[in-house]
N, CA, C and O atoms as a DFTB+ gen file, in Angstrom:
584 C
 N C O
     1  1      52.539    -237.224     158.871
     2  2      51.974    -238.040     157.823
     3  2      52.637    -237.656     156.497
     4  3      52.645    -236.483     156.123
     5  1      53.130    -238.529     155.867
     6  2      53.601    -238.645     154.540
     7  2      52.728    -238.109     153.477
     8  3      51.573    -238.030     153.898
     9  1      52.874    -237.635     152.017
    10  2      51.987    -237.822     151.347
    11  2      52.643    -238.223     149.553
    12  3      53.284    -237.494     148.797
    13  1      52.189    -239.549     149.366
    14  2      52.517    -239.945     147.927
    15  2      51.702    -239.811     147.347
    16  3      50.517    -239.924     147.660
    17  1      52.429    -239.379     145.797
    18  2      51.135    -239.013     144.703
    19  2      51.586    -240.457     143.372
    20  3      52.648    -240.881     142.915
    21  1      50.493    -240.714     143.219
    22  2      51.050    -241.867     142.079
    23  2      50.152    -241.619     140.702
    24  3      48.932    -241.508     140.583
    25  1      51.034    -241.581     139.871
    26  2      50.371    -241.487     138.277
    27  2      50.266    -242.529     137.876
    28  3      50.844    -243.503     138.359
    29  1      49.602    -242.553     137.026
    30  2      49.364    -243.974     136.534
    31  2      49.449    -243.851     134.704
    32  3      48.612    -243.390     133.929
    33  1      50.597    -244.368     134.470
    34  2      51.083    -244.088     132.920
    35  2      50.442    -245.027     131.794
    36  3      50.208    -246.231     131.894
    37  1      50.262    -244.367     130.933
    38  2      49.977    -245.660     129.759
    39  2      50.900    -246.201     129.110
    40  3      51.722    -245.387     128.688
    41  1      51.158    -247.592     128.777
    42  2      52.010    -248.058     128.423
    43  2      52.819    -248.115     127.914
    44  3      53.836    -248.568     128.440
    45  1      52.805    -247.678     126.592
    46  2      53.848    -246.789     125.731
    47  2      54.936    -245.849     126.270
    48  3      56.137    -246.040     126.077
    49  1      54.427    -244.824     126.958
    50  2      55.163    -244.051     127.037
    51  2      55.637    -244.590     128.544
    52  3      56.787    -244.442     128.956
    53  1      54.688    -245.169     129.221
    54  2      56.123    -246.233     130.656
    55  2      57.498    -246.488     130.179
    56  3      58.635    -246.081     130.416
    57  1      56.943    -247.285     129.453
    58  2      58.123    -248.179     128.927
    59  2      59.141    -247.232     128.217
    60  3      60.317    -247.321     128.568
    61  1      58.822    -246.399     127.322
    62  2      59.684    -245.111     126.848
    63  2      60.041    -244.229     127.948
    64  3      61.215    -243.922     128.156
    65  1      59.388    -243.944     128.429
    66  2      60.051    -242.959     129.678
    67  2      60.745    -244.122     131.102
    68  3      61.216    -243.344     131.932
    69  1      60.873    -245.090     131.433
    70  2      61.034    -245.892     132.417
    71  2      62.543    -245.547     133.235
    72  3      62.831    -245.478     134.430
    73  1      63.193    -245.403     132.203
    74  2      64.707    -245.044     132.841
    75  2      65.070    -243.632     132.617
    76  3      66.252    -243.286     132.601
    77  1      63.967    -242.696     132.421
    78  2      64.105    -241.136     132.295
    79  2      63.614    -241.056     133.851
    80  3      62.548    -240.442     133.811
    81  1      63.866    -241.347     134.992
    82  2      63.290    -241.446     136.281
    83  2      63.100    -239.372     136.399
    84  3      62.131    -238.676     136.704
    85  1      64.259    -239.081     136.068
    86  2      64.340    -237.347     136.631
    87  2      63.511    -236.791     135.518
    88  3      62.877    -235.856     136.009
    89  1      63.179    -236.937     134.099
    90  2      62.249    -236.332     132.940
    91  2      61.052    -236.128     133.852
    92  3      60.444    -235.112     134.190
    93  1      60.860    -237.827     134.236
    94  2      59.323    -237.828     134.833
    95  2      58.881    -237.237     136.088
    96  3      57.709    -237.116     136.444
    97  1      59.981    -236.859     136.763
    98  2      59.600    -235.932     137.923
    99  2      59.653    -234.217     137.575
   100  3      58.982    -233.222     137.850
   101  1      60.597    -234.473     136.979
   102  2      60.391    -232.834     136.657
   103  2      59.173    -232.637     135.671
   104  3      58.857    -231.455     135.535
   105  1      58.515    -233.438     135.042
   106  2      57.239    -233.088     134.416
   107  2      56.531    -233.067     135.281
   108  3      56.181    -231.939     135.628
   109  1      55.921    -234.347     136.122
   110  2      55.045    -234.427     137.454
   111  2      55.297    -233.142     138.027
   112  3      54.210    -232.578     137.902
   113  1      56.080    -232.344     138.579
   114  2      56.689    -231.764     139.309
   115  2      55.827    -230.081     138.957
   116  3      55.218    -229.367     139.754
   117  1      56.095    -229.861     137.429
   118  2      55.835    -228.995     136.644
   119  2      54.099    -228.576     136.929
   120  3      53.392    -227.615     137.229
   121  1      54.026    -229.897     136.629
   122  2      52.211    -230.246     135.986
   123  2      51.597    -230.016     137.450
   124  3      50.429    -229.641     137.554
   125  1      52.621    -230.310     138.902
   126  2      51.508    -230.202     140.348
   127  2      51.464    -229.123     140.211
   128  3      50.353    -228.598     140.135
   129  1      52.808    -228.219     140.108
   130  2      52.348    -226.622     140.731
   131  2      51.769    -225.656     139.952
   132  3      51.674    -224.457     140.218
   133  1      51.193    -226.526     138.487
   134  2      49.991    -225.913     137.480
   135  2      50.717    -225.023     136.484
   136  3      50.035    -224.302     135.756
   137  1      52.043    -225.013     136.392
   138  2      52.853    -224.259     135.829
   139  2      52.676    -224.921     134.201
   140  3      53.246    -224.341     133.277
   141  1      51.924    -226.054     133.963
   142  2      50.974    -226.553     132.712
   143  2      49.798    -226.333     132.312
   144  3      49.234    -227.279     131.762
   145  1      49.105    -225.130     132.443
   146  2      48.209    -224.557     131.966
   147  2      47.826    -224.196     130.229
   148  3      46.614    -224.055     130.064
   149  1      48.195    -224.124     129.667
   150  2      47.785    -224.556     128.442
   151  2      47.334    -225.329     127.712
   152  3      47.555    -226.486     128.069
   153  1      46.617    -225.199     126.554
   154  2      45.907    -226.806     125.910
   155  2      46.937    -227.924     125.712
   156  3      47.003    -229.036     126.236
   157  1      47.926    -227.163     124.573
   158  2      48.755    -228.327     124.538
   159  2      49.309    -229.200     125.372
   160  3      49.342    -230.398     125.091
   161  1      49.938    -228.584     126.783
   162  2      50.392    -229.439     127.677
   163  2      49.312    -230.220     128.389
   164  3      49.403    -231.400     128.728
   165  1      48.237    -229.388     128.582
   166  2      46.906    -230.590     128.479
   167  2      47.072    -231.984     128.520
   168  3      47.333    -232.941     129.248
   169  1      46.665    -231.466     126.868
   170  2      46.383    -233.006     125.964
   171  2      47.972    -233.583     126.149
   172  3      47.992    -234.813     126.116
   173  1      48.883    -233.159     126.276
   174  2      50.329    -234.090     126.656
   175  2      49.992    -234.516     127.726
   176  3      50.242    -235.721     127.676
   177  1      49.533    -234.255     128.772
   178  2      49.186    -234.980     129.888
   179  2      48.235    -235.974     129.697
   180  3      48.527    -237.145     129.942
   181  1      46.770    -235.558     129.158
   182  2      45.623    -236.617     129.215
   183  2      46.262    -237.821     128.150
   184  3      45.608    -238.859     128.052
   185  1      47.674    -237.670     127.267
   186  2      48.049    -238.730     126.370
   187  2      48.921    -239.942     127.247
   188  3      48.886    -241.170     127.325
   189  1      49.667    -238.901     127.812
   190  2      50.857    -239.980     128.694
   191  2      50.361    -240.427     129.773
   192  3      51.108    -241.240     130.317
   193  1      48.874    -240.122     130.606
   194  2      48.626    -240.465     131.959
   195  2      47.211    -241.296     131.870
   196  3      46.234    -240.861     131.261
   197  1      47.233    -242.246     132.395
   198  2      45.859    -242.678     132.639
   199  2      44.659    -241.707     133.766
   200  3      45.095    -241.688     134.916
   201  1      43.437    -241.027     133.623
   202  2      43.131    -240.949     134.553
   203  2      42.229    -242.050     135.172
   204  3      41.343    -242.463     134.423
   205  1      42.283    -242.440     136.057
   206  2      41.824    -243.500     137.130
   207  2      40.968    -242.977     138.157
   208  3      41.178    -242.143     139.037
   209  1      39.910    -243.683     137.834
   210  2      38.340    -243.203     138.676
   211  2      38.726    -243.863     139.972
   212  3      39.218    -244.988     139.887
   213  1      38.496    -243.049     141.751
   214  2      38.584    -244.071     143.101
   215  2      37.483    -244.876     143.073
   216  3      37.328    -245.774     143.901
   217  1      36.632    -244.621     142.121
   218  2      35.676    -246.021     142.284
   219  2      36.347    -247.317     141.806
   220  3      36.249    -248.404     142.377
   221  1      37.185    -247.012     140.455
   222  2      37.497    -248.236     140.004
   223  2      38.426    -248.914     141.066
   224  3      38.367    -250.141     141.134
   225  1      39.262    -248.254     141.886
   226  2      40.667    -248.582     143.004
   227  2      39.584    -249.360     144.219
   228  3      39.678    -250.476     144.731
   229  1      38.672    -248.398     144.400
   230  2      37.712    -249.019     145.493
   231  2      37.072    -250.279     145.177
   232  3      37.108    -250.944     146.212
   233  1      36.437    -251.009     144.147
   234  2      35.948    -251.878     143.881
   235  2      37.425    -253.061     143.429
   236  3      37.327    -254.273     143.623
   237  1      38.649    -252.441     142.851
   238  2      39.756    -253.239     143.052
   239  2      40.190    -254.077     144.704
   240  3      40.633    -255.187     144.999
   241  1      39.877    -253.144     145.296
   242  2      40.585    -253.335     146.586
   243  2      39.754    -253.842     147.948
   244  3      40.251    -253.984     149.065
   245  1      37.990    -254.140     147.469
   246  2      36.673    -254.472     147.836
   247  2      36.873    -255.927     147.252
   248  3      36.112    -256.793     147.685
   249  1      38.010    -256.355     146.123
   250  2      37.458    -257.760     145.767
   251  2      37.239    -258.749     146.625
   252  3      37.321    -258.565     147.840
   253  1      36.891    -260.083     146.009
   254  2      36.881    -260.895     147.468
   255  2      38.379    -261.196     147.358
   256  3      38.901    -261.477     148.437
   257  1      39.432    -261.198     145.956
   258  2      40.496    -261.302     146.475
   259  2      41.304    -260.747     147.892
   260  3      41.891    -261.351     148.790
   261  1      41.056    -259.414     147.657
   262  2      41.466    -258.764     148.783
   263  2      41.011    -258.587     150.468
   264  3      41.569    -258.541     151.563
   265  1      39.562    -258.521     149.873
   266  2      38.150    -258.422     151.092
   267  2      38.721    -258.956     152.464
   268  3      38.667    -258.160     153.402
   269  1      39.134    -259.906     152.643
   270  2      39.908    -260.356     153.935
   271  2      41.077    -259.811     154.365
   272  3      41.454    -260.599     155.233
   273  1      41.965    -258.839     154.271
   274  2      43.229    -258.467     154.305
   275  2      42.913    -256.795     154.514
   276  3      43.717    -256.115     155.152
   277  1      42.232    -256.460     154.191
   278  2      41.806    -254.703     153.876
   279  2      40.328    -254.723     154.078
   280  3      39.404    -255.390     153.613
   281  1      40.509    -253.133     155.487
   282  2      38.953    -252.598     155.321
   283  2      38.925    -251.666     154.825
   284  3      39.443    -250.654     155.299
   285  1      38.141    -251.716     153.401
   286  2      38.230    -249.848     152.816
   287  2      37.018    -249.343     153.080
   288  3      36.128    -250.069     153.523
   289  1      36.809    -247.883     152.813
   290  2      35.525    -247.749     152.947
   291  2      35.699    -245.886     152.008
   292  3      36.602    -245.064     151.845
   293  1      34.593    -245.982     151.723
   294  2      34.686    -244.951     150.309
   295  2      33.620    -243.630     150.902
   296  3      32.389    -243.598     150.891
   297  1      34.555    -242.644     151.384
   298  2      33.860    -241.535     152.352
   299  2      34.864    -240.201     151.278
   300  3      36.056    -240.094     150.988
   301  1      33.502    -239.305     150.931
   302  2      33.535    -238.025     150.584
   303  2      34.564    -238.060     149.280
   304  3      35.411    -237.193     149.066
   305  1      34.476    -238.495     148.971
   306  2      35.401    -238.894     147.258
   307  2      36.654    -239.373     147.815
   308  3      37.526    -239.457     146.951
   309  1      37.066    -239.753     149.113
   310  2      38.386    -240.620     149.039
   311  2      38.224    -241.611     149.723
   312  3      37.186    -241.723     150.374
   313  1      39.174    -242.559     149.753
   314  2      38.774    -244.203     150.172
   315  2      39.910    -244.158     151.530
   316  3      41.057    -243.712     151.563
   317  1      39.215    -244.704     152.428
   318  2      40.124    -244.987     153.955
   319  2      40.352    -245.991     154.137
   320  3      39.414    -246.760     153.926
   321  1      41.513    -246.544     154.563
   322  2      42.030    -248.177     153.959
   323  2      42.743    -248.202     155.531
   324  3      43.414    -247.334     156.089
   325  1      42.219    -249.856     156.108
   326  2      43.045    -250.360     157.288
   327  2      42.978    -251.376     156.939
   328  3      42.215    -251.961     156.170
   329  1      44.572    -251.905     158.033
   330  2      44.364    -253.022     158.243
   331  2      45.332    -253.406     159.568
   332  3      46.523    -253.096     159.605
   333  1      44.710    -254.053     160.539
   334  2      45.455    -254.490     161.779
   335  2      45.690    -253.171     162.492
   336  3      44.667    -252.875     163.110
   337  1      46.822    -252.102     162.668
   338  2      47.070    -251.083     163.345
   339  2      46.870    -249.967     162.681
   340  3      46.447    -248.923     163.179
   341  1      47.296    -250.221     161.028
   342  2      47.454    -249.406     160.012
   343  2      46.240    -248.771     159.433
   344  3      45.071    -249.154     159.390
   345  1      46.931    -247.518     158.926
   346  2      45.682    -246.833     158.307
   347  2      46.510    -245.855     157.472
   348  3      47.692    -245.541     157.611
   349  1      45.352    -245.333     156.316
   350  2      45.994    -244.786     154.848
   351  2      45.124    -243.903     154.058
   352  3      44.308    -244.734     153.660
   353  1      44.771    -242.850     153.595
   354  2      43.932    -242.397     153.036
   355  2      44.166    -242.199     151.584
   356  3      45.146    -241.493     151.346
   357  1      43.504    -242.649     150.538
   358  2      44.097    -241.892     149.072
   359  2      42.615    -241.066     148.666
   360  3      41.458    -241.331     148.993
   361  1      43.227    -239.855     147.735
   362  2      42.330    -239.045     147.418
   363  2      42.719    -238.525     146.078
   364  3      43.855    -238.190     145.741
   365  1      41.524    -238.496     145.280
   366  2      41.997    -237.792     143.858
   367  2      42.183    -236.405     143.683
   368  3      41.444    -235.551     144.172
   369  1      43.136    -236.195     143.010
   370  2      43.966    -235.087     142.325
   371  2      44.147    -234.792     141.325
   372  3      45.308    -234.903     140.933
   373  1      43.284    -234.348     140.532
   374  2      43.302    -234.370     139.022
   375  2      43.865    -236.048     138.417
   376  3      43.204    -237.060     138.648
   377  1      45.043    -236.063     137.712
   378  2      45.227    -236.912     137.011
   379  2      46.340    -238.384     138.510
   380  3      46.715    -239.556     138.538
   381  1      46.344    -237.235     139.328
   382  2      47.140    -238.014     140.529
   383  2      46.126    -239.243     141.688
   384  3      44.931    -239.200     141.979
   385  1      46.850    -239.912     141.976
   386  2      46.002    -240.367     143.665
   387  2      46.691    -239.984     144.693
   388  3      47.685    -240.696     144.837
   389  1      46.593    -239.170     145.466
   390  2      47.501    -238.951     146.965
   391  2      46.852    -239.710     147.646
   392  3      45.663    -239.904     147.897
   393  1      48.097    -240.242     147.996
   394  2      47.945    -241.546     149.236
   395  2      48.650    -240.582     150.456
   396  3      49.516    -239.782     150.100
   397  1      48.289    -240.660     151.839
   398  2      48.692    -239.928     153.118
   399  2      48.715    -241.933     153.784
   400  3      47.972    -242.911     153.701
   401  1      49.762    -241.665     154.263
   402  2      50.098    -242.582     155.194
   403  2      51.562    -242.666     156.098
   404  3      52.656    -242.328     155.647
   405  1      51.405    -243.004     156.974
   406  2      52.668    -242.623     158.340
   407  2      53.888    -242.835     158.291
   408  3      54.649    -242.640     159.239
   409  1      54.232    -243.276     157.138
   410  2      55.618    -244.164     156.015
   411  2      55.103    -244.603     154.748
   412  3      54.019    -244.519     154.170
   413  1      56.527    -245.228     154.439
   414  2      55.902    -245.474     152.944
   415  2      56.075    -247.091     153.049
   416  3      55.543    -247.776     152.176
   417  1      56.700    -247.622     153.942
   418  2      56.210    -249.089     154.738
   419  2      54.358    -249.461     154.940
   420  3      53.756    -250.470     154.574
   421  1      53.907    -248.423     155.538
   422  2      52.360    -248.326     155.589
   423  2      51.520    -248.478     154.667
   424  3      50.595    -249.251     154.423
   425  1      52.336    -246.998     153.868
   426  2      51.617    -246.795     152.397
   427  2      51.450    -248.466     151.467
   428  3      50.440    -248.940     150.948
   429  1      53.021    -249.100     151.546
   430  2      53.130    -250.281     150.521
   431  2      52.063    -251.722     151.125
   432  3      51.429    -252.491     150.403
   433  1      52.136    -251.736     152.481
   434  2      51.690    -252.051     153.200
   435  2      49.926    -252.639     152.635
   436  3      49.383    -253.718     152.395
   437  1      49.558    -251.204     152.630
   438  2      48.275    -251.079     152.801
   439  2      47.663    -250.408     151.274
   440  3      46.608    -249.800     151.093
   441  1      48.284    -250.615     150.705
   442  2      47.748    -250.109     148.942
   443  2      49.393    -250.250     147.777
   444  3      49.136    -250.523     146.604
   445  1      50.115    -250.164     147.947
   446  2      51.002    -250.215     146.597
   447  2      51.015    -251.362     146.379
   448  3      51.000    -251.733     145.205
   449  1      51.051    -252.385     147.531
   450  2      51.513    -254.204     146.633
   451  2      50.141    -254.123     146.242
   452  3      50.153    -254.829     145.233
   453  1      48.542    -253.577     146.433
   454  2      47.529    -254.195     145.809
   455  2      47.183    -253.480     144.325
   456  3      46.659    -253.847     143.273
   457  1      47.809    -252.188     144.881
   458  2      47.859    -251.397     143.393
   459  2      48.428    -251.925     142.286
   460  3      47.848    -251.787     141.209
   461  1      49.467    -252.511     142.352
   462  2      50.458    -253.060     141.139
   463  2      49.154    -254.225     140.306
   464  3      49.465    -254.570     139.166
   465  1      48.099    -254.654     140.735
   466  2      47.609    -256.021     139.805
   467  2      46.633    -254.714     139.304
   468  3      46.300    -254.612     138.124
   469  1      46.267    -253.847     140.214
   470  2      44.836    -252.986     138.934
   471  2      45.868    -252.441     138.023
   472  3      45.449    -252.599     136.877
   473  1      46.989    -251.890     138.019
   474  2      47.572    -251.196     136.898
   475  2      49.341    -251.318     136.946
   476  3      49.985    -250.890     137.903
   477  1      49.878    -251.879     135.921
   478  2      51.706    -251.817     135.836
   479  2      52.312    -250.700     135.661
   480  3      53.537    -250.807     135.605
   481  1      51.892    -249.671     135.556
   482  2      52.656    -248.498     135.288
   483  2      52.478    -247.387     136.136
   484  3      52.287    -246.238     135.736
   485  1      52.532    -247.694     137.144
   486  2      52.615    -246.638     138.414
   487  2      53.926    -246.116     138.816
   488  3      54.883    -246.840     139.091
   489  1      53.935    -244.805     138.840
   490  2      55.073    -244.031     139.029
   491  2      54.554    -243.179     140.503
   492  3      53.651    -242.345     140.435
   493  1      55.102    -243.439     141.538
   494  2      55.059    -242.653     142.572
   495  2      55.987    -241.520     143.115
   496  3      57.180    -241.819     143.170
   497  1      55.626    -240.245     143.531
   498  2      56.417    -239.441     143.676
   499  2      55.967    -238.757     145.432
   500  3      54.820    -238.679     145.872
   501  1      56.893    -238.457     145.957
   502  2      57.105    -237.655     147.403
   503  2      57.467    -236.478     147.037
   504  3      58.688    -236.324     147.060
   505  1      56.854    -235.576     146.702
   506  2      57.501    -234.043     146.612
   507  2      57.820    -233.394     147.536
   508  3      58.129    -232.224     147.313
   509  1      57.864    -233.895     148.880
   510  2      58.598    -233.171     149.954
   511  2      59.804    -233.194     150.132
   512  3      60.490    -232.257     150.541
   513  1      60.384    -234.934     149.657
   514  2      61.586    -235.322     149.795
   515  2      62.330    -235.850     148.581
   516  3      63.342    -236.512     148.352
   517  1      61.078    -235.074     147.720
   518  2      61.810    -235.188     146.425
   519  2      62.380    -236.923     145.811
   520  3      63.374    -237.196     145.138
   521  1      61.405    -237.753     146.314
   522  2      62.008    -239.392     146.443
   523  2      60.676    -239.985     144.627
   524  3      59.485    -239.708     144.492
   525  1      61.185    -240.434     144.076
   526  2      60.529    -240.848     143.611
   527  2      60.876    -241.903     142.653
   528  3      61.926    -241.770     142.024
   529  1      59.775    -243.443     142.357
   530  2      60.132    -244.341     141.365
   531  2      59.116    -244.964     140.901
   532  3      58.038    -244.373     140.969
   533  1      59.149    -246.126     140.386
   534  2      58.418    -247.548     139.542
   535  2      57.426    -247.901     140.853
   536  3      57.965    -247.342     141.808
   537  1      56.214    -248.584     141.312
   538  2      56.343    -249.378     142.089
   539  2      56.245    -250.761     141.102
   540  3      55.556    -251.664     141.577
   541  1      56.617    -250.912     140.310
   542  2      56.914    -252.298     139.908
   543  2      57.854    -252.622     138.583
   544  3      57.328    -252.414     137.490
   545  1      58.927    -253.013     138.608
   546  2      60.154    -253.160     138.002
   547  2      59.768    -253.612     136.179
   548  3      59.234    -254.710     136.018
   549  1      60.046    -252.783     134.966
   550  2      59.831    -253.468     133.677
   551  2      60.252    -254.697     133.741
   552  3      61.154    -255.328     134.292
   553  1      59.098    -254.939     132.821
   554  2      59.213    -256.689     133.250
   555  2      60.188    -256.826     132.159
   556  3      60.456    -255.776     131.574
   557  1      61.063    -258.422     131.565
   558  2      61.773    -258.245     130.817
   559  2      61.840    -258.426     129.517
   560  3      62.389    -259.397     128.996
   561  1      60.981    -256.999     128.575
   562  2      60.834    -257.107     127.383
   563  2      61.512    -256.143     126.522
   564  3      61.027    -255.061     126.855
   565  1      62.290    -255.960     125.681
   566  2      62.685    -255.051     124.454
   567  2      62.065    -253.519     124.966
   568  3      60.886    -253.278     125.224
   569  1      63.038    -252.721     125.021
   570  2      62.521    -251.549     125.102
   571  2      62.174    -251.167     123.801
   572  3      61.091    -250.663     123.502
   573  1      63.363    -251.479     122.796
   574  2      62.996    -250.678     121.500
   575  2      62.803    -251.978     120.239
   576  3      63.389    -253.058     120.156
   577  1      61.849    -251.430     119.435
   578  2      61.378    -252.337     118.671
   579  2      61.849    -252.235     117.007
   580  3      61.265    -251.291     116.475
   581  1      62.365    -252.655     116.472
   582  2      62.815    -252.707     115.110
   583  2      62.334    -253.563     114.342
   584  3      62.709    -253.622     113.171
């Protein structure tokens, strides 16, 4: 079983950091193995990251939009997601969601295409294989503003 962790950025700094792909892993990277323990890097984190409640993902992914396509079900603070053969677990991690699923075909499958409408600035990372990106491409606006 795989395991992806996805942050969820606030906008500003998406769009500023978007093509720093390696900045943002080596911070992610930094911040998993707690080697960010201090206030300041803290509050640098709680500035650049959204944290995201699994209730709010669970009631995203419960809509009736979705309701036909996905069975979730919201056991012990993480949400268990099928559909047809597939199955996926995400669980919170401080400012992260780890998603466990059998590929990342599964994973997209069964939560990243539904993730992209609750939030645009998802950055997913594999720290096993060190793989990480966007799941959804800047759309096409001005990076820098004058």
């Amino acid at each position: 079983m795989y395991q992806y962790s996805l942050y969820f950025f606030k906008p500003t700094y998406a769009i500023h950091f978007y093509y720093k792909v390696d900045v943002l892993y080596r911070f992610l990277d930094q911040y998993r193995k707690g080697k960010y323990t201090d206030d300041t890097t803290q509050r640098q984190v709680s500035f650049v990251l959204e944290y995201v409640i699994l209730n709010d993902i669970y009631e995203h992914l419960t809509s009736q939009k979705f309701s036909h396509k996905l069975d979730v079900k919201a056991e012990n603070n993480e949400l268990i997601i099928k559909s047809d053969s597939l199955d996926m677990k995400a669980v919170r991690n401080g400012y992260a969601i780890d998603v466990y699923a059998n590929s990342l075909i599964d994973a997209d499958q069964l939560f990243f295409q539904y993730i992209k409408e609750f939030h645009p600035y998802v950055f997913v990372v594999n720290f096993d294989s060190r793989e990480c990106g966007w799941i959804l491409p800047l759309a096409k606006k001005a990076n820098y503003h004058i």
